[in-house]
Structure formats: structure tokens, C-alpha cells
Short mmCIF file of C-alpha atoms in Angstrom, two decimals:
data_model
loop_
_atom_site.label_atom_id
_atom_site.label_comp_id
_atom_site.label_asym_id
_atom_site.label_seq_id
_atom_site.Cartn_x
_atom_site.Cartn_y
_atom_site.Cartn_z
CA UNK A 18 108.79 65.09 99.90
CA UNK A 19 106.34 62.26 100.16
CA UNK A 20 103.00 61.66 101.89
CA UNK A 21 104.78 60.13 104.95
CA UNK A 22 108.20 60.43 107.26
CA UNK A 23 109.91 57.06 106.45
CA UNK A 24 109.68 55.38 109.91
CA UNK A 25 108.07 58.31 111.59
CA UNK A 26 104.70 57.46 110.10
CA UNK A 27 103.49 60.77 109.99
CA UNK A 28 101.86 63.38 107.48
CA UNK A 29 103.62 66.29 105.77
CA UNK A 30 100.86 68.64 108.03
CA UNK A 31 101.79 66.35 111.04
CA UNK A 32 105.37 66.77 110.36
CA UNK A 33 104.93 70.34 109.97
CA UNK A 34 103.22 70.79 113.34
CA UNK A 35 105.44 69.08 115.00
CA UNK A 36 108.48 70.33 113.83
CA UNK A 37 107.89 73.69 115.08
CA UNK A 38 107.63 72.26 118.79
CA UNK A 39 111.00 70.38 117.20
CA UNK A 40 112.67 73.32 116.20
CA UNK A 41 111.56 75.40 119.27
CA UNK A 42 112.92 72.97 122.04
CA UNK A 43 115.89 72.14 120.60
CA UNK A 44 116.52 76.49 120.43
CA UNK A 45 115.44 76.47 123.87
CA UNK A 46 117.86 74.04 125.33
CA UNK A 47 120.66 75.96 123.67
CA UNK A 48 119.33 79.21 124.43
CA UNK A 49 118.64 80.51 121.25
CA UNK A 50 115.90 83.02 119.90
CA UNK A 51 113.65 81.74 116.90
CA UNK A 52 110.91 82.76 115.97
CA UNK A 53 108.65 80.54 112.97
CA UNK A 54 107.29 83.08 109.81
CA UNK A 55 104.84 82.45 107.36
CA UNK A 56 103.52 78.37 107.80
CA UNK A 57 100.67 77.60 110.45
CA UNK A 58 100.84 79.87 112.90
CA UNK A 59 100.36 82.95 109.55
CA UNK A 60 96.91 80.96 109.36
CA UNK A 61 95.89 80.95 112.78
CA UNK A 62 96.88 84.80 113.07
CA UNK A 63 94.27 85.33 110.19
CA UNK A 64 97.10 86.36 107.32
CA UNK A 65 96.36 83.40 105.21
CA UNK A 66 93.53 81.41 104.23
CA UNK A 67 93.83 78.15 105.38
CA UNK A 68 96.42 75.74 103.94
CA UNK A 69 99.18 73.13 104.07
CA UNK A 70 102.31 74.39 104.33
CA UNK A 71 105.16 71.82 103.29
CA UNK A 72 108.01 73.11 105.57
CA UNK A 73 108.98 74.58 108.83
CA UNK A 74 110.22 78.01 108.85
CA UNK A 75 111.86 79.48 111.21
CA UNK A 76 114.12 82.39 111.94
CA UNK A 77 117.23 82.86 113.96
CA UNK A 78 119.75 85.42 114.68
CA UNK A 79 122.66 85.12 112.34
CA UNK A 80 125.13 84.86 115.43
CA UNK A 81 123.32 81.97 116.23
CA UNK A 82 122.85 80.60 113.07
CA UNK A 83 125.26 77.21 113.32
CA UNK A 84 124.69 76.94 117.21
CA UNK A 85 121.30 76.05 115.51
CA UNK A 86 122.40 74.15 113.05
CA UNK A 87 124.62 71.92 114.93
CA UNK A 88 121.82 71.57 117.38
CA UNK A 89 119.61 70.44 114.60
CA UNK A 90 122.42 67.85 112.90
CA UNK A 91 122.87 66.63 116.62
CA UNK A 92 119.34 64.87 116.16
CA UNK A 93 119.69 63.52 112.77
CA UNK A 94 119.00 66.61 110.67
CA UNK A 95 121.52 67.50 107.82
CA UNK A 96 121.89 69.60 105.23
CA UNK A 97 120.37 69.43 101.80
CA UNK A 98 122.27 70.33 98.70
CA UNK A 99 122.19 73.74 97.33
CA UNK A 100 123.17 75.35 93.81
CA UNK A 101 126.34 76.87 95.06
CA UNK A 102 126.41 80.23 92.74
CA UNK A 103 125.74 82.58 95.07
CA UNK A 104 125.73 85.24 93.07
CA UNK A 105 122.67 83.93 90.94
CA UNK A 106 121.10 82.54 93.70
CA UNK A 107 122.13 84.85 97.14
CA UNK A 108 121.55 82.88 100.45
CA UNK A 109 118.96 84.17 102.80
CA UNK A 110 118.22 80.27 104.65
CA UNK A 111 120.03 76.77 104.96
CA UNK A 112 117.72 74.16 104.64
CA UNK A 113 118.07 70.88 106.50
CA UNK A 114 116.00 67.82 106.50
CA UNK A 115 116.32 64.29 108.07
CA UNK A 116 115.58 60.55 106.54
CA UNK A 117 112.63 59.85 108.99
CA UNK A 118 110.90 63.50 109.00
CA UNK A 119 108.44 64.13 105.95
CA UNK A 120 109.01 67.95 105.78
CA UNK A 121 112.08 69.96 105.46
CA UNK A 122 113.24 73.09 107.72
CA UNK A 123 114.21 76.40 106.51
CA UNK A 124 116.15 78.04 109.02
CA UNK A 125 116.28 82.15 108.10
CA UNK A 126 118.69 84.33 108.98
CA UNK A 127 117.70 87.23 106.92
CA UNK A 128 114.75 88.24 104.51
CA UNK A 129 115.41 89.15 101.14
CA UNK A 130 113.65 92.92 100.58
CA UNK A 131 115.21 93.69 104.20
CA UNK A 132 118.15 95.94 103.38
CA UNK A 133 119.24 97.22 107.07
CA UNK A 134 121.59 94.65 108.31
CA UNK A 135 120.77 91.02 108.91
CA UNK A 136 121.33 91.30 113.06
CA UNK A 137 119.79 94.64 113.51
CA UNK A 138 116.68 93.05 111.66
CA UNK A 139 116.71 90.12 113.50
CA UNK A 140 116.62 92.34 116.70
CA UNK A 141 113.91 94.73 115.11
CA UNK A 142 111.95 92.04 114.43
CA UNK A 143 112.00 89.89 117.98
CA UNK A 144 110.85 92.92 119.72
CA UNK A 145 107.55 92.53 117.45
CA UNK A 146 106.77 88.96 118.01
CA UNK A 147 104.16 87.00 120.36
CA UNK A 148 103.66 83.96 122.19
CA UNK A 149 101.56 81.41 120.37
CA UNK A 150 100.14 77.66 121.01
CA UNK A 151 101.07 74.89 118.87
CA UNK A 152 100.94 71.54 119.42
CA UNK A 153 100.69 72.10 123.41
CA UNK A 154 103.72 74.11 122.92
CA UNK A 155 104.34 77.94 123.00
CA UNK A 156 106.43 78.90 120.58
CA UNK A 157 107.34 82.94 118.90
CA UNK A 158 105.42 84.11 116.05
CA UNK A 159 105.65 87.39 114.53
CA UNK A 160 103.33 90.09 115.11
CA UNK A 161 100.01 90.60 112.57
CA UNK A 162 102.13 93.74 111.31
CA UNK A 163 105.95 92.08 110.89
CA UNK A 164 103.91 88.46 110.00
CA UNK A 165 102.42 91.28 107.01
CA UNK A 166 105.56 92.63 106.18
CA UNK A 167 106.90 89.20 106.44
CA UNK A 168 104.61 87.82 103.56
CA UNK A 169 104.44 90.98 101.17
CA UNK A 170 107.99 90.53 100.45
CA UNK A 171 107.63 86.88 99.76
CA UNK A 172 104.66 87.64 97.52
CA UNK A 173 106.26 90.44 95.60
CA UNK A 174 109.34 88.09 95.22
CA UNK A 175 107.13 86.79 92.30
CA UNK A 176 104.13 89.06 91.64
CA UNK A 177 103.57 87.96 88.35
CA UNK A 178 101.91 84.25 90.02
CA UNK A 179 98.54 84.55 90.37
CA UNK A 180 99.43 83.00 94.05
CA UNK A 181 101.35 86.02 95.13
CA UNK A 182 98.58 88.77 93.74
CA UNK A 183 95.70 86.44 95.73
CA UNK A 184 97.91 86.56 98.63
CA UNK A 185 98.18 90.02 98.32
CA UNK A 186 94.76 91.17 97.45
CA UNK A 187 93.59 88.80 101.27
CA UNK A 188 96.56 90.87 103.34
CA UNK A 189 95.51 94.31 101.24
CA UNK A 190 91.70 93.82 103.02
CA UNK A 191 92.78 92.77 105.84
CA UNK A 192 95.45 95.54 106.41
CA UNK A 193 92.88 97.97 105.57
CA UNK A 194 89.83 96.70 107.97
CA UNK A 195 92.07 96.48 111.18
CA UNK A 196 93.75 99.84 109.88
CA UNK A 197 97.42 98.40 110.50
CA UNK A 198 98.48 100.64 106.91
CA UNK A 199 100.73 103.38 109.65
CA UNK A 200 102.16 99.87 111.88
CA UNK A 201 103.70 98.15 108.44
CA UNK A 202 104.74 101.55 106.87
CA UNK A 203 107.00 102.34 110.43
CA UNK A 204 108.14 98.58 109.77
CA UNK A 205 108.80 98.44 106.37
CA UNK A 206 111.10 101.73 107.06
CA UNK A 207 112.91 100.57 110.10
CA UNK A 208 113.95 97.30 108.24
CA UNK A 209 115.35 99.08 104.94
CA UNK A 210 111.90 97.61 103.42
CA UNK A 211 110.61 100.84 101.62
CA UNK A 212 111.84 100.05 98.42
CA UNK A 213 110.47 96.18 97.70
CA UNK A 214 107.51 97.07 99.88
CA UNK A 215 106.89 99.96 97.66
CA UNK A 216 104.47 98.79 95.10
CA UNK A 217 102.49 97.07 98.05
CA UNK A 218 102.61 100.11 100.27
CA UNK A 219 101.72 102.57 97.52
CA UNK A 220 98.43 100.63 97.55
CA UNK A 221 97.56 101.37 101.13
CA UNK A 222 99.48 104.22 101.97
CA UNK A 223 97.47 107.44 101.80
CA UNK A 224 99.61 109.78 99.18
CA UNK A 225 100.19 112.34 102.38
CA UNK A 226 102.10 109.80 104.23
CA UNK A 227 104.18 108.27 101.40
CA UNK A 228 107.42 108.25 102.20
CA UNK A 229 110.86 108.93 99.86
CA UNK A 230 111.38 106.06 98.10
CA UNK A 231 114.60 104.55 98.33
CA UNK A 232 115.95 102.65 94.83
CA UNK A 233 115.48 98.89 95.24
CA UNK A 234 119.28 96.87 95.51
CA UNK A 235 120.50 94.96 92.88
CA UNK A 236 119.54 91.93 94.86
CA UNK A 237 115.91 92.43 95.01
CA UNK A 238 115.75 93.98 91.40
CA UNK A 239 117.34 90.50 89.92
CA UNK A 240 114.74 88.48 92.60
CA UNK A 241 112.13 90.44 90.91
CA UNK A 242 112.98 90.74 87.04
CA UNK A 243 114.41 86.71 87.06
CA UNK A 244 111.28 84.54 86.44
CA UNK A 245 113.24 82.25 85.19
CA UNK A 246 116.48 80.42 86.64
CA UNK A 247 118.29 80.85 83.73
CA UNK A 248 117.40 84.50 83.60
CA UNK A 249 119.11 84.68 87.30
CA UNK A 250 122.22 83.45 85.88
CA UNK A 251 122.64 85.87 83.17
CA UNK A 252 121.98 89.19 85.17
CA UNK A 253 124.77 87.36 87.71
CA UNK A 254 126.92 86.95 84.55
CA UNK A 255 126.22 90.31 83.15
CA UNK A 256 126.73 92.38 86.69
CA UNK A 257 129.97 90.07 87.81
CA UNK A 258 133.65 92.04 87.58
CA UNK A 259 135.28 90.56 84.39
CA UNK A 260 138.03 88.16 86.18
CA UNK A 261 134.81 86.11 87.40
CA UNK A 262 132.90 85.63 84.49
CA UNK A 263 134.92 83.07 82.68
CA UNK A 264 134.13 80.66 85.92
CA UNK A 265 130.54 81.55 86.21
CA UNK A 266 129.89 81.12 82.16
CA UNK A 267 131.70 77.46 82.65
CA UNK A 268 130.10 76.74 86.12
CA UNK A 269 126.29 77.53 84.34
CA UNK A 270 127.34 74.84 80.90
CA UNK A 271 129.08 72.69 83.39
CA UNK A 272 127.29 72.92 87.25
CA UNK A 273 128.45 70.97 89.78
CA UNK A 274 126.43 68.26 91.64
CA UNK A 275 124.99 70.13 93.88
CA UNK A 276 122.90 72.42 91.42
CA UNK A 277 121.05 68.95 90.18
CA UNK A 278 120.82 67.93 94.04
CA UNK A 279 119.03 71.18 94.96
CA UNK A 280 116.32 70.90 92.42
CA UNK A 281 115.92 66.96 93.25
CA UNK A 282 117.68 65.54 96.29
CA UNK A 283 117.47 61.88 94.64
CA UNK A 284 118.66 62.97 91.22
CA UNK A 285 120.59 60.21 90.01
CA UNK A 286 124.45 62.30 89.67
CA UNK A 287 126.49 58.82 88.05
CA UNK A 288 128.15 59.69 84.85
CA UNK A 289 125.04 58.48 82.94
CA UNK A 290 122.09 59.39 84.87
CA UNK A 291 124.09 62.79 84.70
CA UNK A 292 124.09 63.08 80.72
CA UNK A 293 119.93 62.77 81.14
CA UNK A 294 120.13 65.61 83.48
CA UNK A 295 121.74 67.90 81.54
CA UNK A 296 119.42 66.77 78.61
CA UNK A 297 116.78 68.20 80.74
CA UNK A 298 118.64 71.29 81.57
CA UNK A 299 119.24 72.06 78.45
CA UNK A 300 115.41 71.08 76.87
CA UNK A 301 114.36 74.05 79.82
CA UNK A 302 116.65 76.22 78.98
CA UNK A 303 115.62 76.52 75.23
CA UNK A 304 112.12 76.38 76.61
CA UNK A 305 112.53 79.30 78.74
CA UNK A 306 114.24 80.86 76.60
CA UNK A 307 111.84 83.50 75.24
CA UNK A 308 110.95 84.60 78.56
CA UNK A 309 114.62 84.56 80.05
CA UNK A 310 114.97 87.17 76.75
CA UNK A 311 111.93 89.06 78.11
CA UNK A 312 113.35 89.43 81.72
CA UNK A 313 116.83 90.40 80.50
CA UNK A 314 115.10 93.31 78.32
CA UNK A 315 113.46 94.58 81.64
CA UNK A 316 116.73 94.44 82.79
CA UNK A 317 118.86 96.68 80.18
CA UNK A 318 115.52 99.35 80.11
#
């Protein structure tokens, strides 16, 4: 999104800010636990270096998921699109947004790499969270250890960007000079983490404390190999029972509105601004093509 929030006036790091004291009172008033990952409050606990973030993230309880929601649309916030194959593309957040705002909110109700079931982590993971000051406002942030754990996963997500392994290489220093190595382990375990943590945690774990290894889940093994969109559909297509794949194949030539409104909310979706966007689709798909072979090679070794 833009520079500034329509009416609003205000800056994306503004926005961001103040969204969080948003997000927070609006939970509060409906008596809701969140708590806000990753964003500001990561770089005032010391797990980032200092930058921008773009969004507010926050995480809720899956029972409470659409009590937050609807508390959210109640002041103007709605729902952005969202490519609706779910089996390319599984759902961990809804994101919402609002015409006046200039940042979006993710609202979290589970963490990919987090295998133990979405409630029981959300429960695991409130008892490890703090109080924290932002914008005259205290609001829940996780723990240095679960705010680590937190962030590895989304790193390893992608560990092929140079982002994610300078991400990695700041938490891997810092993990080791406060000694918090035992503290993410017991997390990482407790969560059903072990297996996406595991190329992080073989990197700080002394051998005589690695644990089994569990095999990663199909789930995080697609996040991981899929570089490319395009690769995600075709492990989707390759994995799916046979009845389904006739729909998926003609959903990925054919994809509804939505999938062009996730990548670009203003993406013009009339008959002929929709004949340019599958132009484009199409000129990244042959593009990406060489490395959506790669990924699907990884994939059949």
C-alpha cells in the first residue's frame, strides 16, 4: 500500500504503530487474547535489526478467530481477496485492511512449521508472552525464546533469500550470547516444531542434546521446496486424490478473481483488463519455468 492512509493522513510506520494499540483494544473490549509476532515490538526485544515493517501481525486463538474478525469489520476493516486453492496455498492468517488505514492486518491463527494443534499452540504459546509498551499502550508480545522460534520458521519458509539467511545468521548470535539454545529447543518440541526447526536447531544444538527428528509434513516440505507459485500448484496437483485434479488443473489455466485480487487488490478483473492479466500470468509462468522444473525435481528425489 501507499505512502499514506487515504484520509487518515498517516505513514505506513505510523499506521503500523498504531494499529497494534488498534488491534489490541478492540480484542480487549471483546475479551479476546492476541498477542502481535514478528513487526515492532521483534525490534525493540532485540530479534531484528531495526526496520519498517508494512503490516500488523497479530495472533489469536482460533476459537476466537471471527469474534475478532467481526470486531475488526465492525470499524471499517474488511477482508482482502485471497487465491482460494487451498491446497496450493494452505491458510495459516486472514488478512483484512480498511480504505483509510495505510497498512494491512494479518490476523494468525496458527504458524506454519507448528505441527501440534492450532489451539494447543495458541495456549503453549500465551503462557510465553510479556507485557510490552507501544504507543502508550501495553499490549502482548511473545517471549525472546517463542518471538525466536516465531521468526526461524518464517525465515526457513524461504532460506534460499539472502533476507532469511541474514535474519538467521543475527538470531543464530544472539541465541548463542544470551545462551537461550536449551529455552527454543523445549519450544520447538512442545509445538511439533522439531522438524522445520531442524536445520536451524542443528546449528545451535550441541550434538548430545539433539533430539529424534521427526519427518517434516507435507505442508512444510511444499512451503519449503515451492520457490515459485507455480511450483506450489503442481506439488498440490501432483499430491491431490485423482477425482480433484481435473478442477484444480482447470482452476490453475482458468483462476478465479480472487487469485488476481490477492496478488493486486486494484487489478483491473473486466473482461479486458482480465485478458492482460492472464498475459502476465502466463509471461511468469514460462519465466519461472526452469526453476518451477528445479523445485519439482527436489520434489520426486
Amino acid at each position: 500500500m501507499g505512502e499514506s492512509g487515504g484520509e487518515t493522513g498517516l505513514s505506513v510506520s505510523e499506521g503500523v504503530l498504531l494499529g497494534h494499540a488498534l488491534v489490541a483494544r478492540v480484542a480487549e473490549d471483546l475479551g479476546v487474547r492476541v498477542f502481535f509476532i514478528k513487526g515492532p515490538a521483534s525490534v525493540l526485544l532485540g530479534l531484528r535489526k531495526p526496520k519498517i515493517s508494512n503490516d500488523v501481525d497479530v495472533f489469536v486463538a482460533p476459537a476466537d478467530l471471527q469474534l475478532l474478525l467481526d470486531g475488526l469489520r465492525e470499524r471499517g476493516w474488511r477482508d482482502r481477496p485471497v487465491d482460494p486453492d487451498s491446497r496450493a496455498f494452505p491458510k495459516h492468517s486472514v488478512t483484512v485492511d480498511h480504505p483509510d488505514w495505510p497498512c494491512c492486518v494479518d490476523v494468525h491463527y496458527r504458524f506454519p512449521g507448528m505441527e501440534k494443534d492450532a489451539g494447543e499452540c495458541f495456549e503453549l504459546m500465551w503462557v510465553h508472552t510479556q507485557a510490552l509498551s507501544l504507543t502508550g499502550q501495553q499490549v502482548r508480545v511473545p517471549t525472546k525464546a517463542l518471538g525466536i522460534v516465531i521468526l526461524v520458521l518464517h525465515a526457513l519458509r524461504a532460506p534460499h533469500l539472502a533476507e532469511s539467511r541474514r535474519e538467521l545468521d543475527y538470531i543464530t548470535a544472539m541465541v548463542q550470547q544470551e545462551q537461550l539454545e536449551s529455552e527454543v529447543l523445549d519450544l520447538s518440541t512442545r509445538a511439533g516444531a522439531l522438524a522445520a526447526m531442524r536445520p536451524y536447531l542443528e546449528s545451535v544444538v550441541p550434538g548430545e542434546e539433539a533430539p529424534v527428528w521427526p519427518a517434516p509434513s507435507t505442508e512444510w516440505r511444499n512451503r519449503v521446496l515451492a520457490r515459485e507459485p507455480g511450483s506450489a500448484r503442481l506439488l498440490a496437483l501432483a499430491q491431490a486424490p485423482w477425482p480433484a485434479k481435473p478442477g484444480m488443473l482447470w482452476r490453475s489455466v482458468a483462476p478465479k478473481s480472487e487469485t488476481f485480487l490477492g496478488g493486486d487488490i486494484y487489478a483491473d478483473v473486466s473482461f479486458p483488463g482480465r485478458l492482460g492479466l492472464h498475459r502476465a500470468r502466463w509471461s511468469r509462468f514460462l519465466k519461472a519455468l526452469p526453476q518451477i522444473i528445479r523445485d519439482f525435481s527436489h520434489y520426486r528425489a
